[in-house]
CSV table of C-alpha atoms in Angstrom, one decimal:
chain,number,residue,atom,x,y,z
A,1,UNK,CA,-7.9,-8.5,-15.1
A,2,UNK,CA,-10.1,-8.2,-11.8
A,3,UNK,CA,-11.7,-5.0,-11.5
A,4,UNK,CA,-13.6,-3.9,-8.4
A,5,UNK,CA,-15.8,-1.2,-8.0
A,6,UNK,CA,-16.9,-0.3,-4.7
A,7,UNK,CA,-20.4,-0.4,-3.6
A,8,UNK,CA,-22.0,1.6,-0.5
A,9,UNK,CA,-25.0,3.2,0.6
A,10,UNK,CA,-26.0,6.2,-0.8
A,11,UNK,CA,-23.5,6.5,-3.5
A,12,UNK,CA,-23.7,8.3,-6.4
A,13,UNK,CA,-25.0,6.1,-9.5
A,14,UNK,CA,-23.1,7.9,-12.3
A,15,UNK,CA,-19.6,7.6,-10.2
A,16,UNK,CA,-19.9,4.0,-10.7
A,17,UNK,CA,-21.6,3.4,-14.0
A,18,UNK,CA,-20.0,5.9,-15.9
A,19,UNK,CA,-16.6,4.3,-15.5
A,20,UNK,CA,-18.1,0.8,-15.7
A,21,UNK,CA,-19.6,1.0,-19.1
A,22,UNK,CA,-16.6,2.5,-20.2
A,23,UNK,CA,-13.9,-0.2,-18.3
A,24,UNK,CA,-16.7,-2.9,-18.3
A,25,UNK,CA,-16.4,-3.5,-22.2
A,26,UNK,CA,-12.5,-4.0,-22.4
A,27,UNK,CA,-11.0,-7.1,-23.6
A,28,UNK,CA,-10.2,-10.2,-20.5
A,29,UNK,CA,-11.7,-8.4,-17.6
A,30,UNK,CA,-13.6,-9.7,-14.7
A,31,UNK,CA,-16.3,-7.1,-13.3
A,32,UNK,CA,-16.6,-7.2,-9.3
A,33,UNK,CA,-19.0,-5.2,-7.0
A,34,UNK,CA,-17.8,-5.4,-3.9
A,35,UNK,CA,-19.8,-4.2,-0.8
A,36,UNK,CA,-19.9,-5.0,3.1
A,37,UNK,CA,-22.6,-8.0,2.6
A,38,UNK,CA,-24.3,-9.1,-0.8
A,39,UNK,CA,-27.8,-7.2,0.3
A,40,UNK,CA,-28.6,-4.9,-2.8
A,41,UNK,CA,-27.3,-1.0,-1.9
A,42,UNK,CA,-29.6,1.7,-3.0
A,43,UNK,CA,-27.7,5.1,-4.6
A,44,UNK,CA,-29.0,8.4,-3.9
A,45,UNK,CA,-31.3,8.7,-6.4
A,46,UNK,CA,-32.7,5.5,-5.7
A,47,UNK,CA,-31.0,2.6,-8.2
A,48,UNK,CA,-30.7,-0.4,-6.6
A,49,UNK,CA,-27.9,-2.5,-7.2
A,50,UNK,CA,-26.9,-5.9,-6.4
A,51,UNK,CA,-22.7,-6.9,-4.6
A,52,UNK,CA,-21.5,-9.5,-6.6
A,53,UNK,CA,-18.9,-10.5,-3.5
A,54,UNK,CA,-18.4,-8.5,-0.3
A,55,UNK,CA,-14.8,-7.4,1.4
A,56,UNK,CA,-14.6,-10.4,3.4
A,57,UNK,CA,-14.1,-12.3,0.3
A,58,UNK,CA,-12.4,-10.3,-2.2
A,59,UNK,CA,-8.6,-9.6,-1.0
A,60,UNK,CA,-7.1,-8.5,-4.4
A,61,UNK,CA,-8.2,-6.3,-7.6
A,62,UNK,CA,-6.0,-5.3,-10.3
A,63,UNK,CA,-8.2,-2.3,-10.7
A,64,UNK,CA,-10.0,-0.4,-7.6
A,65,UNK,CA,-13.1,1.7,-8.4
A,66,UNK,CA,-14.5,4.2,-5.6
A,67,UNK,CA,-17.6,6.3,-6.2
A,68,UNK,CA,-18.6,9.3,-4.4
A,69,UNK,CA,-21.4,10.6,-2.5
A,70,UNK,CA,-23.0,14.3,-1.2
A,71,UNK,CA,-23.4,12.0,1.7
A,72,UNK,CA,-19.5,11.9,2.1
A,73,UNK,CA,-19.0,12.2,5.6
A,74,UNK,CA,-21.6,8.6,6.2
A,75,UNK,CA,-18.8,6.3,4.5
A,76,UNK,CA,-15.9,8.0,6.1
A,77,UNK,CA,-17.5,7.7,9.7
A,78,UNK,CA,-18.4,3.8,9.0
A,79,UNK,CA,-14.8,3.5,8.0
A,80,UNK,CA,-15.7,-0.4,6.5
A,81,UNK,CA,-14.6,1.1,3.2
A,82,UNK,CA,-11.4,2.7,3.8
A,83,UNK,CA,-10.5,-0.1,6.0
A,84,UNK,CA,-10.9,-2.4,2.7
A,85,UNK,CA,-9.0,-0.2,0.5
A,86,UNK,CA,-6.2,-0.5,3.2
A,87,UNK,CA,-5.8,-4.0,2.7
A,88,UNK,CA,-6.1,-4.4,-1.3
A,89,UNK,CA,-4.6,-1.0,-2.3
A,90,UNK,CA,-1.0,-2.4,-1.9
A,91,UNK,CA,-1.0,-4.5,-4.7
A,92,UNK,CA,-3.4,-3.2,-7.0
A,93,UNK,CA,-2.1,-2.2,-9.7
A,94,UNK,CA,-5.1,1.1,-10.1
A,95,UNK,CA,-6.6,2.5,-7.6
A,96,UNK,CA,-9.0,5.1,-8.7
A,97,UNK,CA,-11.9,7.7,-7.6
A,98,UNK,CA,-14.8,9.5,-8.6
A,99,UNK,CA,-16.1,12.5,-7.3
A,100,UNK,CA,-16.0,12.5,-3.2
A,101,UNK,CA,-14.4,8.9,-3.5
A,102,UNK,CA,-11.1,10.4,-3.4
A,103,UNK,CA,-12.0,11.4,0.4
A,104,UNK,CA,-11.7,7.3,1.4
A,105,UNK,CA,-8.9,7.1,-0.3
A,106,UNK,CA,-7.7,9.8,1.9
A,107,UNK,CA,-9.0,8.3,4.8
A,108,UNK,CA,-7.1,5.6,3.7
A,109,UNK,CA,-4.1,7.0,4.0
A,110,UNK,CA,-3.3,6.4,-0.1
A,111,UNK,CA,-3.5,10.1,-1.0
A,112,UNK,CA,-1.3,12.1,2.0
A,113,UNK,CA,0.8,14.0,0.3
A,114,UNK,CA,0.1,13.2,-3.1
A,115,UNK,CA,-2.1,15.2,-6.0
A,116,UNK,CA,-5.7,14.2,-6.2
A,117,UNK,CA,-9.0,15.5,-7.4
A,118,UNK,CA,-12.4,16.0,-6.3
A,119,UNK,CA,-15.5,17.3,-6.6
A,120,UNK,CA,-15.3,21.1,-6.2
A,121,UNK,CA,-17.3,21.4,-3.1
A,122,UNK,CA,-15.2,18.8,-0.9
A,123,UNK,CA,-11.7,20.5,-2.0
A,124,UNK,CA,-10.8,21.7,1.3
A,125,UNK,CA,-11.7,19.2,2.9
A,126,UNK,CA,-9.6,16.7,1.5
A,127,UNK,CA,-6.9,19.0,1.5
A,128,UNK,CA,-7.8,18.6,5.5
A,129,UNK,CA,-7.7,14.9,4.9
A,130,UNK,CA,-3.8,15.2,3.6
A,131,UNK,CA,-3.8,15.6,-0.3
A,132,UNK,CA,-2.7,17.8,-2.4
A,133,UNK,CA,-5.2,19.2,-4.2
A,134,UNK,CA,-5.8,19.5,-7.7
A,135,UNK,CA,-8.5,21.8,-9.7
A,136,UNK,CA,-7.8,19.6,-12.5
A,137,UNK,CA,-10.2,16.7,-13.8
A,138,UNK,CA,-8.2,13.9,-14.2
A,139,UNK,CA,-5.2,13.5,-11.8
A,140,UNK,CA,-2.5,10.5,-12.1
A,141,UNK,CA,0.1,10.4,-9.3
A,142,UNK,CA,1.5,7.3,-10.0
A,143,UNK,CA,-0.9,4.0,-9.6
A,144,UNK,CA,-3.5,6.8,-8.6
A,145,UNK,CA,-6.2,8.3,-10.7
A,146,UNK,CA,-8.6,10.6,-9.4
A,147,UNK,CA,-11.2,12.1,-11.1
A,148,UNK,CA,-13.3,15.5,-10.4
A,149,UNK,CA,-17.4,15.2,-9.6
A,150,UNK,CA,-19.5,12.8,-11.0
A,151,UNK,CA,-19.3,13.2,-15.1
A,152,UNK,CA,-15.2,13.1,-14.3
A,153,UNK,CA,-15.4,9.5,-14.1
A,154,UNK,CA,-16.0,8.7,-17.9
A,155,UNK,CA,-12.7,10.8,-18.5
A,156,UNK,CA,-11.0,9.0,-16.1
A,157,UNK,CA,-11.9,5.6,-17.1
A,158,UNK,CA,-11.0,6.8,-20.8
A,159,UNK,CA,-7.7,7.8,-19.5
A,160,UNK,CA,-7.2,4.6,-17.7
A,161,UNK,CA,-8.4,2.6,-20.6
A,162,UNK,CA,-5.1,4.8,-22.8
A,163,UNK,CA,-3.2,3.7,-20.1
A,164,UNK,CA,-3.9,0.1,-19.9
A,165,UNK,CA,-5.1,-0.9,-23.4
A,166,UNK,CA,-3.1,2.0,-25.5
A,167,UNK,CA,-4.6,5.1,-27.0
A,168,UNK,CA,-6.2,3.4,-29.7
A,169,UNK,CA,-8.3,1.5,-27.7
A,170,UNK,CA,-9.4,4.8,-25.6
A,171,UNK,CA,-10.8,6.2,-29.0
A,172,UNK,CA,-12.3,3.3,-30.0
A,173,UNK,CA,-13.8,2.9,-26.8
A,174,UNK,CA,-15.1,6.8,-26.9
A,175,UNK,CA,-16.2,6.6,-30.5
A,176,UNK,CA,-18.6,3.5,-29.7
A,177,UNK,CA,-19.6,5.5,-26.6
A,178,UNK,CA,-20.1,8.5,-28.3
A,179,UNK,CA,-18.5,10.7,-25.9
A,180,UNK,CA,-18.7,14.1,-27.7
A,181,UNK,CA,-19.9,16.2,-24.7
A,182,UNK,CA,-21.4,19.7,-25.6
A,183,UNK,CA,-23.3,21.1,-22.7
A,184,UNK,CA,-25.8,23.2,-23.6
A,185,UNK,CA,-24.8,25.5,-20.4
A,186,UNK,CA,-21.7,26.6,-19.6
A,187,UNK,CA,-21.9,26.2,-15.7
A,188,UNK,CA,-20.5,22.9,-15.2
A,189,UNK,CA,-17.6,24.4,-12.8
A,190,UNK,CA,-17.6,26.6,-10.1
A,191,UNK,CA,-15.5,28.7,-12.5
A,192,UNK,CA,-17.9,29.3,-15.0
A,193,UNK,CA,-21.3,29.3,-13.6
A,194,UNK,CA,-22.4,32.4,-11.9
A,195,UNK,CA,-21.1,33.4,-8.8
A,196,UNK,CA,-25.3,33.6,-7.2
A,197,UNK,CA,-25.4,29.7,-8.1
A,198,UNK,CA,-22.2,28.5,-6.8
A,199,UNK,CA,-22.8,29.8,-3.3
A,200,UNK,CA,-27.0,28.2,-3.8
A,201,UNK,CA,-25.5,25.2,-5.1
A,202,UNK,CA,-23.2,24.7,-1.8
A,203,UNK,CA,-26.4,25.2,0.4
A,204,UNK,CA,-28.6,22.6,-2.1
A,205,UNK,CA,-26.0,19.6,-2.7
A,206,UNK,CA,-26.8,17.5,0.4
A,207,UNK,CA,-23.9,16.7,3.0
A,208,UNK,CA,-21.5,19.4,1.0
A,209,UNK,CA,-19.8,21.8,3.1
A,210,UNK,CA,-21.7,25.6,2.9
């Protein structure tokens, strides 16, 4: 099983490798970073990583991977991205999202009309971008999964994992990872955190709408 996750400038790290260690690991896959050229890409926070093939030369996955970025608006604008997910999303058999990745699959065309998730700052605007939005943190319409901002993408990897390999193999594949999350703040959701630091954090988060 091929699986392709999407490399770009500026993305976020923990879209990627959250999902990667936990899809990375399962039995007969093939682990692909795709990217415009084989240069390394540097995320936001500075992680370098290195393309193992670039669009050109990969026409097919059985499972699509797309991180997001605060930066969101950069990707869509260079539109090499969405224009790749154009030509392989048809016969994929998953095409999934992290974070402000769901607004290239938008620009895409894959979402219109369909229930995705997002990060909670980018909502309306990929409602603008034709989806039908979802407050949830894992949305499956189909042979989409989206998954909300950033920490979303382990839960949807886990859910993809139940889907793919069974539910037994989701647990297994949680236990080893130990994912037993237990914040020690409740403000991980613009529904719990206090009103003050919802409207500071839409002014802070880089390339988020205010």
């Amino acid at each position: 099983m091929d699986l392709a996750f999407v490399l770009y400038p500026n993305l976020t790290a923990l879209d990627l490798i959250g999902p990667y260690e936990v899809l990375g690991h399962q039995p007969d896959v093939t682990v692909h970073f795709v990217a415009e050229t084989r240069q390394p890409v540097t995320a936001d926070a500075g992680l370098i990583i290195t393309p193992t093939v670039t669009f050109d030369e990969l026409d097919r996955a059985d499972v699509i991977v797309v991180p997001g970025t605060g930066t969101w608006r950069d990707p869509l604008e260079a539109g090499v991205v969405t224009a790749w997910l154009r030509r392989v999303h048809p016969t994929a058999t998953w095409t999934t999202s992290v974070c402000t990745g769901s607004t290239l699959l938008a620009a895409a065309g894959i979402l219109t009309g369909r229930p995705a998730t997002t990060h909670w700052a980018v909502r309306d605007a990929l409602a603008g971008l034709g989806a039908v939005v979802s407050t949830d943190r894992v949305v499956r319409d189909g042979s989409v999964v989206t998954a909300a901002g950033v920490s979303a993408g382990i839960d949807m990897a886990l859910t993809l994992v139940g889907l793919i390999w069974g539910d037994d193999r989701a647990k297994f594949t949680q236990l080893v990872i130990e994912y037993a999350p237990e914040p020690p703040y409740d403000a991980g959701s613009p529904e719990t955190a206090p009103a003050g630091m919802v409207a500071f954090a839409r002014s802070a988060v880089g390339g988020f709408p205010s």
